[in-house]
Amino acid sequence: MCLAVPGKVIAIMEEGGLKTGRIDYSGMVNTVCLELVPDIVVGQYTVVHAGFALSIIDEAEALQSLETWAEFLELQRVADGPGRSEPENP
Amino acid sequence: MRFVDEYRDPELARRLLAEIRATVTRPWTIMEICGGQTHAIMKHGLDQLLPPEIELVHGPGCPVCVTPLEKIDRAIAIAGRPAVIFTSFGDMLRVPGSCQDLFMVRAAGGDVRMVYSPLEAVKLARQYPECEVVFFAVGFETTAPGNALAIRQAAREGLANFSALASHVLVAPAMRYLLSQPTNRVQGFLAAGHVCTVMGLEEYEPLAAEFKVPMVVTGFEPVDILEGILLTVRQLEKGEHRVENQYGRSVQPRGNPAARQVIDEVFEVADRGWRGIGIIPASGLAIRARYASHDAEKKFAVTAITATEPTGCVSGRILQGLTKPPACPAFGRACSPAHPLGATMVSSEGACAAYYRYQRRAVLS
């Protein structure tokens, strides 16, 4: 039930006195309420749950976290040396 | 899809699994609180890829599952009345009450409608002033701000024909309840990423310190979940018990202040019954007195309706991580998603439904 999907804000308008936005989920677009993320601007990504944007995705944090993992895996790969095979999954 | 595909990278997942294997030295029991995470773990087969030392147990984080039987009966009583448009998220419609479910009310002529957002119910109240429009406001902290905002919006617009049947639950009190049980087996938690997106990390610090359990706020994609497990295992192996945030791209330490503010304006903390568990003190949200005219339980005077849980279902033990679905004699036989006997089979996010759907029928633990 707490399923929430990331999407990009492509337009912001007002509907019935509420800050509202069009959100693009890689092709599928719908309209959601932006009242809970008052500072959001067009071009930012958000996490949408039950018709409400809940957060502004911290792109810098996301990028940094992925880069950290990429570096960690690269170091591990170097440490493992060539020819090492992955253990079989149980 | 951005912020999804990156977290489904099989190579990264394989490497995280290798790191988990390299880190773990003894058995650990970890609970994922959220039903959405249970579903993702089963869907991607993560439980079958982990080393045997790590046991995942599935928590009570499915609001549909834990909605008490009497709330469903009250919903059914309201939905069957003339000139009522009863609205709900789709997954509540097939949850069985004592005698029937909301789909059966619709089949008998009741105006029961599925909505995607509570604001759609407010819109219906605007469109049909001659009808009473009732929204079944179910959910955890993730769903509470939207539901609260819908109630506030109806009040601001003077829509006297809009009301909400509130059945909101809170995660942190449920974690405290589980950790306080003498039978508790949970040694570390994957805390629910979207609940924390709203509420932040503050509630978890005292729990981690008091019960000496690591709490890692975790996202919902396979790489998120594996990273959450790795961070939990690292803490467990070092004897640490901190609150850690794996899902930093969405979760800020103080959560979402605007969302918390609207929850606090419309709802107040109240004792709440959990289907399969019973009453947990201060574990739910009730509509505040100033919004009482939009409280469907008061408007339709249904609080006298009570119900008794059928016996024989082990969902209470499953929700507490004490047993696994295939260990139940009724699992996949008398009890299935088409004919659920209890809380954890009724919703697609329930642990029993997830085991059933993803063919974990033969796994006995």
Short mmCIF file of C-alpha atoms in Angstrom, two decimals:
data_model
loop_
_atom_site.label_atom_id
_atom_site.label_comp_id
_atom_site.label_asym_id
_atom_site.label_seq_id
_atom_site.Cartn_x
_atom_site.Cartn_y
_atom_site.Cartn_z
CA MET A 1 0.00 0.00 0.00
CA CYS A 2 2.93 2.35 0.60
CA LEU A 3 3.93 1.85 -3.03
CA ALA A 4 5.31 5.07 -4.44
CA VAL A 5 6.76 5.69 -7.89
CA PRO A 6 9.44 8.17 -8.96
CA GLY A 7 8.58 10.61 -11.76
CA LYS A 8 9.65 13.95 -13.20
CA VAL A 9 7.64 17.16 -12.80
CA ILE A 10 6.94 18.50 -16.32
CA ALA A 11 4.35 21.18 -15.51
CA ILE A 12 2.98 22.97 -12.46
CA MET A 13 -0.46 24.55 -12.21
CA GLU A 14 -3.20 25.24 -9.70
CA GLU A 15 -6.36 23.16 -9.42
CA GLY A 16 -9.11 24.01 -6.92
CA GLY A 17 -6.67 26.15 -4.93
CA LEU A 18 -4.12 23.32 -4.67
CA LYS A 19 -0.62 23.23 -6.16
CA THR A 20 -0.84 20.52 -8.80
CA GLY A 21 1.62 19.03 -11.28
CA ARG A 22 1.93 16.85 -14.35
CA ILE A 23 4.33 13.99 -13.67
CA ASP A 24 6.13 11.96 -16.33
CA TYR A 25 7.02 8.38 -15.39
CA SER A 26 9.19 7.62 -18.40
CA GLY A 27 6.33 8.05 -20.84
CA MET A 28 3.21 7.68 -18.76
CA VAL A 29 1.95 11.03 -17.52
CA ASN A 30 -0.61 11.86 -14.84
CA THR A 31 -1.69 14.73 -12.61
CA VAL A 32 -0.82 14.74 -8.91
CA CYS A 33 -1.16 17.08 -5.96
CA LEU A 34 2.06 18.98 -5.10
CA GLU A 35 0.82 20.63 -1.88
CA LEU A 36 3.08 18.44 0.27
CA VAL A 37 6.21 19.52 -1.67
CA PRO A 38 5.67 23.30 -1.86
CA ASP A 39 9.22 24.04 -3.04
CA ILE A 40 9.26 21.64 -6.00
CA VAL A 41 9.98 23.06 -9.47
CA VAL A 42 9.64 21.78 -13.03
CA GLY A 43 12.44 19.34 -13.90
CA GLN A 44 12.81 17.87 -10.43
CA TYR A 45 11.98 14.25 -9.64
CA THR A 46 9.50 13.28 -6.95
CA VAL A 47 8.14 10.13 -5.33
CA VAL A 48 4.37 9.84 -5.89
CA HIS A 49 1.98 7.93 -3.65
CA ALA A 50 -1.84 7.80 -4.04
CA GLY A 51 -2.00 11.01 -6.03
CA PHE A 52 0.40 13.03 -3.87
CA ALA A 53 4.05 13.93 -4.41
CA LEU A 54 5.77 13.04 -1.12
CA SER A 55 9.38 14.14 -1.56
CA ILE A 56 11.78 15.89 -3.87
CA ILE A 57 14.33 13.29 -4.93
CA ASP A 58 17.81 14.35 -3.88
CA GLU A 59 19.60 13.73 -7.19
CA ALA A 60 23.04 14.61 -5.79
CA GLU A 61 22.58 12.10 -2.97
CA ALA A 62 21.34 9.43 -5.38
CA LEU A 63 24.26 10.00 -7.74
CA GLN A 64 26.81 10.02 -4.95
CA SER A 65 25.41 6.83 -3.44
CA LEU A 66 25.55 5.05 -6.82
CA GLU A 67 29.10 6.33 -7.43
CA THR A 68 30.19 5.10 -4.01
CA TRP A 69 28.90 1.65 -4.86
CA ALA A 70 30.52 1.71 -8.30
CA GLU A 71 33.87 2.61 -6.71
CA PHE A 72 33.45 -0.03 -4.01
CA LEU A 73 32.68 -2.70 -6.61
CA GLU A 74 35.60 -1.63 -8.77
CA LEU A 75 37.97 -1.86 -5.80
CA GLN A 76 36.55 -5.27 -4.98
CA ARG A 77 37.01 -6.39 -8.59
CA VAL A 78 40.64 -5.26 -8.57
CA ALA A 79 41.24 -6.95 -5.20
CA ASP A 80 39.66 -10.16 -6.45
CA GLY A 81 42.01 -10.23 -9.41
CA PRO A 82 41.30 -11.69 -12.84
CA GLY A 83 39.67 -15.06 -13.29
CA ARG A 84 37.87 -15.18 -9.98
CA SER A 85 34.44 -16.63 -10.44
CA GLU A 86 31.38 -15.58 -8.50
CA PRO A 87 30.19 -18.10 -5.92
CA GLU A 88 27.16 -20.04 -7.05
CA ASN A 89 23.83 -18.88 -5.74
CA PRO A 90 22.23 -21.37 -3.39
CA MET B 1 13.16 4.67 -15.90
CA ARG B 2 15.25 7.06 -13.80
CA PHE B 3 15.60 6.22 -10.10
CA VAL B 4 14.25 2.74 -10.82
CA ASP B 5 16.46 1.02 -13.42
CA GLU B 6 19.71 1.94 -11.61
CA TYR B 7 18.42 0.07 -8.58
CA ARG B 8 17.61 -3.08 -10.56
CA ASP B 9 21.13 -3.58 -11.92
CA PRO B 10 21.85 -7.35 -11.72
CA GLU B 11 25.64 -6.86 -11.53
CA LEU B 12 25.32 -4.52 -8.56
CA ALA B 13 22.87 -6.92 -6.92
CA ARG B 14 25.29 -9.85 -7.44
CA ARG B 15 28.14 -7.87 -5.90
CA LEU B 16 26.02 -6.82 -2.92
CA LEU B 17 25.06 -10.46 -2.36
CA ALA B 18 28.74 -11.45 -2.47
CA GLU B 19 29.53 -8.74 0.08
CA ILE B 20 26.68 -9.92 2.34
CA ARG B 21 28.08 -13.48 2.13
CA ALA B 22 31.55 -12.22 2.96
CA THR B 23 30.30 -10.22 5.94
CA VAL B 24 27.98 -12.68 7.68
CA THR B 25 29.51 -15.10 10.22
CA ARG B 26 26.46 -16.34 12.16
CA PRO B 27 22.65 -16.50 11.98
CA TRP B 28 20.67 -13.26 12.05
CA THR B 29 16.92 -12.59 11.90
CA ILE B 30 15.98 -9.40 10.10
CA MET B 31 12.45 -8.04 9.68
CA GLU B 32 11.32 -5.93 6.77
CA ILE B 33 8.42 -3.93 8.17
CA CYS B 34 6.74 -2.89 4.96
CA GLY B 35 4.48 -5.15 2.91
CA GLY B 36 5.77 -3.49 -0.25
CA GLN B 37 9.27 -4.69 0.62
CA THR B 38 7.96 -8.20 1.39
CA HIS B 39 6.40 -8.20 -2.04
CA ALA B 40 9.63 -7.00 -3.72
CA ILE B 41 11.73 -9.61 -1.86
CA MET B 42 9.44 -12.40 -3.08
CA LYS B 43 9.07 -11.01 -6.61
CA HIS B 44 12.82 -10.75 -7.17
CA GLY B 45 13.60 -13.95 -5.24
CA LEU B 46 15.96 -12.12 -2.87
CA ASP B 47 15.07 -14.46 0.01
CA GLN B 48 16.38 -17.39 -2.05
CA LEU B 49 19.65 -15.64 -2.94
CA LEU B 50 20.70 -14.69 0.58
CA PRO B 51 23.11 -16.87 2.54
CA PRO B 52 21.36 -19.37 4.85
CA GLU B 53 22.52 -17.45 7.95
CA ILE B 54 20.13 -14.60 7.14
CA GLU B 55 16.46 -15.16 7.80
CA LEU B 56 14.03 -12.50 6.63
CA VAL B 57 10.78 -12.31 8.59
CA HIS B 58 7.89 -10.24 7.38
CA GLY B 59 6.40 -7.48 9.47
CA PRO B 60 2.93 -6.02 9.95
CA GLY B 61 3.43 -3.23 7.40
CA CYS B 62 0.37 -3.90 5.29
CA PRO B 63 -2.40 -1.51 6.35
CA VAL B 64 -5.03 -3.42 4.40
CA CYS B 65 -4.11 -6.59 6.31
CA VAL B 66 -4.20 -5.01 9.76
CA THR B 67 -7.44 -3.05 9.32
CA PRO B 68 -9.71 -4.53 12.01
CA LEU B 69 -12.69 -6.61 10.98
CA GLU B 70 -15.10 -4.18 12.64
CA LYS B 71 -13.82 -1.30 10.47
CA ILE B 72 -14.61 -3.36 7.38
CA ASP B 73 -18.06 -4.15 8.78
CA ARG B 74 -18.62 -0.44 9.45
CA ALA B 75 -17.52 0.39 5.88
CA ILE B 76 -19.95 -2.21 4.53
CA ALA B 77 -22.79 -0.83 6.70
CA ILE B 78 -22.19 2.71 5.38
CA ALA B 79 -21.67 1.66 1.75
CA GLY B 80 -25.01 -0.18 1.68
CA ARG B 81 -27.02 2.92 2.57
CA PRO B 82 -29.04 4.78 -0.07
CA ALA B 83 -27.63 8.06 -1.44
CA VAL B 84 -24.11 7.12 -0.33
CA ILE B 85 -21.16 7.03 -2.74
CA PHE B 86 -18.54 4.93 -0.94
CA THR B 87 -14.98 5.37 -2.23
CA SER B 88 -11.84 3.42 -1.46
CA PHE B 89 -8.44 2.43 -2.77
CA GLY B 90 -8.88 -0.75 -4.81
CA ASP B 91 -7.20 -3.16 -2.43
CA MET B 92 -9.77 -2.60 0.35
CA LEU B 93 -12.73 -3.60 -1.80
CA ARG B 94 -12.21 -7.35 -1.64
CA VAL B 95 -11.18 -7.59 2.00
CA PRO B 96 -13.76 -9.83 3.68
CA GLY B 97 -15.72 -8.46 6.62
CA SER B 98 -17.69 -10.71 8.94
CA CYS B 99 -20.27 -11.62 6.27
CA GLN B 100 -19.39 -9.88 3.00
CA ASP B 101 -16.98 -7.50 1.27
CA LEU B 102 -17.42 -4.13 -0.47
CA PHE B 103 -17.57 -5.74 -3.93
CA MET B 104 -20.61 -7.71 -2.73
CA VAL B 105 -22.20 -4.43 -1.58
CA ARG B 106 -21.64 -3.07 -5.08
CA ALA B 107 -23.07 -6.23 -6.65
CA ALA B 108 -26.19 -5.73 -4.52
CA GLY B 109 -26.65 -2.21 -5.92
CA GLY B 110 -24.49 -0.11 -3.57
CA ASP B 111 -22.55 2.79 -5.13
CA VAL B 112 -19.00 1.66 -4.30
CA ARG B 113 -16.22 3.25 -6.34
CA MET B 114 -12.48 2.75 -6.52
CA VAL B 115 -10.39 5.93 -6.40
CA TYR B 116 -6.68 6.45 -7.02
CA SER B 117 -6.43 9.52 -4.75
CA PRO B 118 -8.58 10.80 -1.85
CA LEU B 119 -8.91 14.09 -3.78
CA GLU B 120 -11.02 12.18 -6.32
CA ALA B 121 -13.49 11.52 -3.52
CA VAL B 122 -13.53 15.24 -2.69
CA LYS B 123 -14.24 15.93 -6.36
CA LEU B 124 -17.19 13.50 -6.26
CA ALA B 125 -18.55 15.35 -3.20
CA ARG B 126 -18.38 18.55 -5.25
CA GLN B 127 -20.10 16.90 -8.25
CA TYR B 128 -22.88 15.17 -6.30
CA PRO B 129 -24.06 17.53 -3.54
CA GLU B 130 -27.23 15.45 -3.14
CA CYS B 131 -25.17 12.38 -2.10
CA GLU B 132 -23.01 11.60 0.92
CA VAL B 133 -19.50 10.78 -0.32
CA VAL B 134 -17.46 8.64 2.07
CA PHE B 135 -13.76 7.85 1.64
CA PHE B 136 -12.24 4.80 3.36
CA ALA B 137 -9.06 6.43 4.70
CA VAL B 138 -6.76 3.48 5.30
CA GLY B 139 -2.99 3.49 5.49
CA PHE B 140 0.28 4.10 7.31
CA GLU B 141 2.11 7.42 7.66
CA THR B 142 2.81 7.36 3.89
CA THR B 143 -0.89 7.69 3.07
CA ALA B 144 -1.92 9.83 6.06
CA PRO B 145 -0.86 13.27 4.72
CA GLY B 146 -2.85 12.88 1.48
CA ASN B 147 -5.91 11.64 3.35
CA ALA B 148 -5.55 14.46 5.90
CA LEU B 149 -5.21 17.02 3.11
CA ALA B 150 -8.40 15.72 1.45
CA ILE B 151 -10.34 16.13 4.72
CA ARG B 152 -8.93 19.64 5.21
CA GLN B 153 -9.75 20.58 1.62
CA ALA B 154 -13.36 19.37 1.99
CA ALA B 155 -13.68 21.41 5.19
CA ARG B 156 -12.24 24.51 3.50
CA GLU B 157 -14.66 24.17 0.60
CA GLY B 158 -17.58 23.62 2.98
CA LEU B 159 -18.37 20.21 1.49
CA ALA B 160 -20.61 18.97 4.32
CA ASN B 161 -21.40 15.83 2.28
CA PHE B 162 -17.78 14.56 2.42
CA SER B 163 -16.57 12.34 5.23
CA ALA B 164 -13.77 9.85 5.86
CA LEU B 165 -13.87 6.49 7.59
CA ALA B 166 -10.42 6.66 9.14
CA SER B 167 -8.36 3.55 9.86
CA HIS B 168 -4.82 4.85 10.10
CA VAL B 169 -1.94 2.99 11.71
CA LEU B 170 1.55 4.03 12.81
CA VAL B 171 4.71 2.01 12.29
CA ALA B 172 6.95 2.96 15.22
CA PRO B 173 4.47 1.90 17.96
CA ALA B 174 4.05 -1.44 16.18
CA MET B 175 7.84 -1.93 16.14
CA ARG B 176 7.93 -1.13 19.86
CA TYR B 177 5.17 -3.68 20.45
CA LEU B 178 7.04 -6.39 18.51
CA LEU B 179 10.34 -5.69 20.27
CA SER B 180 8.62 -5.77 23.68
CA GLN B 181 7.20 -9.25 23.22
CA PRO B 182 9.00 -12.03 25.11
CA THR B 183 8.75 -14.10 21.93
CA ASN B 184 10.52 -11.47 19.81
CA ARG B 185 13.07 -12.92 17.35
CA VAL B 186 13.87 -9.76 15.40
CA GLN B 187 17.49 -8.63 15.68
CA GLY B 188 17.47 -5.90 13.05
CA PHE B 189 14.92 -3.93 11.05
CA LEU B 190 14.66 -2.69 7.51
CA ALA B 191 12.56 0.39 8.26
CA ALA B 192 10.00 1.42 5.65
CA GLY B 193 11.40 4.00 3.22
CA HIS B 194 8.17 5.75 2.32
CA VAL B 195 6.89 5.98 5.90
CA CYS B 196 10.23 7.63 6.76
CA THR B 197 9.95 9.91 3.70
CA VAL B 198 7.03 11.46 5.58
CA MET B 199 8.10 11.03 9.21
CA GLY B 200 11.91 11.14 9.08
CA LEU B 201 14.21 9.23 11.40
CA GLU B 202 13.48 10.73 14.84
CA GLU B 203 11.05 8.06 16.05
CA TYR B 204 13.55 5.28 15.41
CA GLU B 205 16.51 6.61 17.40
CA PRO B 206 14.97 5.76 20.84
CA LEU B 207 13.85 2.32 19.60
CA ALA B 208 17.31 1.43 18.29
CA ALA B 209 18.92 2.58 21.54
CA GLU B 210 16.42 1.00 23.95
CA PHE B 211 16.16 -2.40 22.26
CA LYS B 212 19.70 -2.44 20.84
CA VAL B 213 18.59 -3.22 17.30
CA PRO B 214 19.97 -1.74 14.08
CA MET B 215 17.34 0.09 12.03
CA VAL B 216 18.17 0.72 8.40
CA VAL B 217 15.70 2.86 6.48
CA THR B 218 15.46 1.05 3.14
CA GLY B 219 14.01 1.62 -0.31
CA PHE B 220 11.99 -0.75 -2.46
CA GLU B 221 14.07 -1.82 -5.44
CA PRO B 222 16.20 -5.00 -5.29
CA VAL B 223 19.50 -3.09 -4.96
CA ASP B 224 17.97 -0.92 -2.21
CA ILE B 225 16.84 -3.97 -0.26
CA LEU B 226 20.16 -5.81 -0.63
CA GLU B 227 22.06 -2.69 0.43
CA GLY B 228 19.69 -2.32 3.42
CA ILE B 229 20.37 -5.94 4.39
CA LEU B 230 24.15 -5.46 4.00
CA LEU B 231 24.13 -2.34 6.21
CA THR B 232 22.04 -4.18 8.82
CA VAL B 233 24.33 -7.23 8.79
CA ARG B 234 27.44 -5.03 9.09
CA GLN B 235 25.96 -3.41 12.20
CA LEU B 236 24.89 -6.76 13.67
CA GLU B 237 28.31 -8.31 13.10
CA LYS B 238 29.99 -5.33 14.80
CA GLY B 239 27.50 -5.31 17.70
CA GLU B 240 26.21 -1.86 16.71
CA HIS B 241 22.64 -0.57 16.85
CA ARG B 242 22.20 2.68 14.97
CA VAL B 243 19.61 4.26 12.73
CA GLU B 244 21.03 4.32 9.22
CA ASN B 245 19.49 5.72 6.05
CA GLN B 246 19.93 3.65 2.88
CA TYR B 247 17.12 5.56 1.11
CA GLY B 248 18.68 9.02 1.29
CA ARG B 249 17.45 10.02 -2.14
CA SER B 250 13.93 10.29 -0.71
CA VAL B 251 14.28 10.34 3.09
CA GLN B 252 15.44 13.48 4.91
CA PRO B 253 16.26 13.20 8.63
CA ARG B 254 13.19 15.25 9.61
CA GLY B 255 10.97 13.75 6.93
CA ASN B 256 8.56 16.00 5.05
CA PRO B 257 7.56 18.94 7.32
CA ALA B 258 4.56 19.98 5.17
CA ALA B 259 3.22 16.41 5.26
CA ARG B 260 3.73 16.09 9.02
CA GLN B 261 2.00 19.42 9.59
CA VAL B 262 -1.19 18.44 7.76
CA ILE B 263 -1.30 15.05 9.51
CA ASP B 264 -1.04 16.83 12.86
CA GLU B 265 -3.68 19.37 11.93
CA VAL B 266 -6.33 16.79 10.98
CA PHE B 267 -5.45 13.68 13.00
CA GLU B 268 -4.53 12.88 16.58
CA VAL B 269 -2.75 9.81 17.93
CA ALA B 270 -5.14 7.17 19.32
CA ASP B 271 -5.11 3.55 20.46
CA ARG B 272 -5.74 1.25 17.54
CA GLY B 273 -6.76 -2.36 17.03
CA TRP B 274 -4.62 -4.34 14.55
CA ARG B 275 -6.25 -7.28 12.83
CA GLY B 276 -4.50 -10.44 13.99
CA ILE B 277 -2.68 -8.68 16.86
CA GLY B 278 -5.19 -6.69 18.96
CA ILE B 279 -5.03 -3.22 20.45
CA ILE B 280 -1.64 -1.48 20.43
CA PRO B 281 -1.58 1.73 22.52
CA ALA B 282 -1.13 5.02 20.63
CA SER B 283 -0.62 3.16 17.34
CA GLY B 284 -3.20 4.87 15.16
CA LEU B 285 -4.57 8.19 13.99
CA ALA B 286 -8.12 9.39 14.62
CA ILE B 287 -9.83 12.45 13.13
CA ARG B 288 -9.58 15.45 15.46
CA ALA B 289 -12.74 16.91 17.06
CA ARG B 290 -12.56 20.06 14.95
CA TYR B 291 -13.06 17.89 11.84
CA ALA B 292 -15.73 15.68 13.51
CA SER B 293 -18.37 16.67 10.95
CA HIS B 294 -16.19 14.91 8.32
CA ASP B 295 -15.75 11.77 10.46
CA ALA B 296 -17.90 9.04 8.86
CA GLU B 297 -18.00 6.91 12.02
CA LYS B 298 -19.67 9.78 13.88
CA LYS B 299 -21.83 10.95 10.97
CA PHE B 300 -23.27 7.50 10.32
CA ALA B 301 -23.26 6.37 13.97
CA VAL B 302 -21.61 3.03 13.24
CA THR B 303 -19.32 2.82 16.28
CA ALA B 304 -21.69 0.29 17.88
CA ILE B 305 -20.74 -2.26 15.19
CA THR B 306 -18.19 -4.66 16.61
CA ALA B 307 -16.81 -7.94 15.29
CA THR B 308 -14.88 -10.92 16.55
CA GLU B 309 -11.91 -12.28 14.60
CA PRO B 310 -12.44 -15.86 13.44
CA THR B 311 -10.15 -18.29 15.22
CA GLY B 312 -7.84 -20.74 13.48
CA CYS B 313 -5.87 -18.23 11.39
CA VAL B 314 -2.20 -17.77 12.31
CA SER B 315 -1.87 -14.33 10.70
CA GLY B 316 -1.17 -12.70 14.08
CA ARG B 317 1.92 -14.88 14.44
CA ILE B 318 2.95 -14.23 10.84
CA LEU B 319 2.62 -10.45 11.32
CA GLN B 320 4.97 -10.72 14.29
CA GLY B 321 7.54 -12.79 12.43
CA LEU B 322 6.92 -15.86 14.61
CA THR B 323 5.88 -18.21 11.84
CA LYS B 324 6.03 -18.41 8.04
CA PRO B 325 3.00 -18.82 5.76
CA PRO B 326 3.76 -22.36 4.44
CA ALA B 327 3.83 -23.62 8.04
CA CYS B 328 0.08 -22.93 8.32
CA PRO B 329 -2.05 -26.03 7.57
CA ALA B 330 -4.63 -23.86 5.76
CA PHE B 331 -2.05 -22.14 3.49
CA GLY B 332 -2.82 -22.79 -0.19
CA ARG B 333 -5.57 -25.20 0.75
CA ALA B 334 -8.51 -23.73 2.71
CA CYS B 335 -6.88 -20.29 2.50
CA SER B 336 -5.94 -18.61 -0.78
CA PRO B 337 -6.15 -15.10 -2.26
CA ALA B 338 -9.55 -16.01 -3.76
CA HIS B 339 -10.82 -17.24 -0.38
CA PRO B 340 -8.67 -15.63 2.32
CA LEU B 341 -9.20 -16.75 5.91
CA GLY B 342 -7.23 -13.96 7.52
CA ALA B 343 -5.31 -10.73 7.51
CA THR B 344 -2.14 -11.74 5.69
CA MET B 345 -3.88 -13.38 2.71
CA VAL B 346 -6.41 -10.60 2.04
CA SER B 347 -4.12 -8.01 0.49
CA SER B 348 -1.61 -8.56 -2.30
CA GLU B 349 1.03 -7.09 0.04
CA GLY B 350 0.26 -9.52 2.85
CA ALA B 351 3.00 -12.06 3.55
CA CYS B 352 0.74 -15.06 2.85
CA ALA B 353 -0.48 -13.57 -0.45
CA ALA B 354 3.13 -12.83 -1.50
CA TYR B 355 4.24 -16.40 -0.68
CA TYR B 356 1.23 -17.75 -2.57
CA ARG B 357 1.74 -15.58 -5.64
CA TYR B 358 5.47 -16.21 -5.95
CA GLN B 359 5.24 -19.96 -5.41
CA ARG B 360 6.91 -20.23 -2.02
CA ARG B 361 4.44 -22.97 -1.13
CA ALA B 362 7.06 -25.65 -0.61
CA VAL B 363 9.38 -23.60 1.61
CA LEU B 364 8.86 -24.83 5.15
CA SER B 365 10.69 -23.21 8.00
#
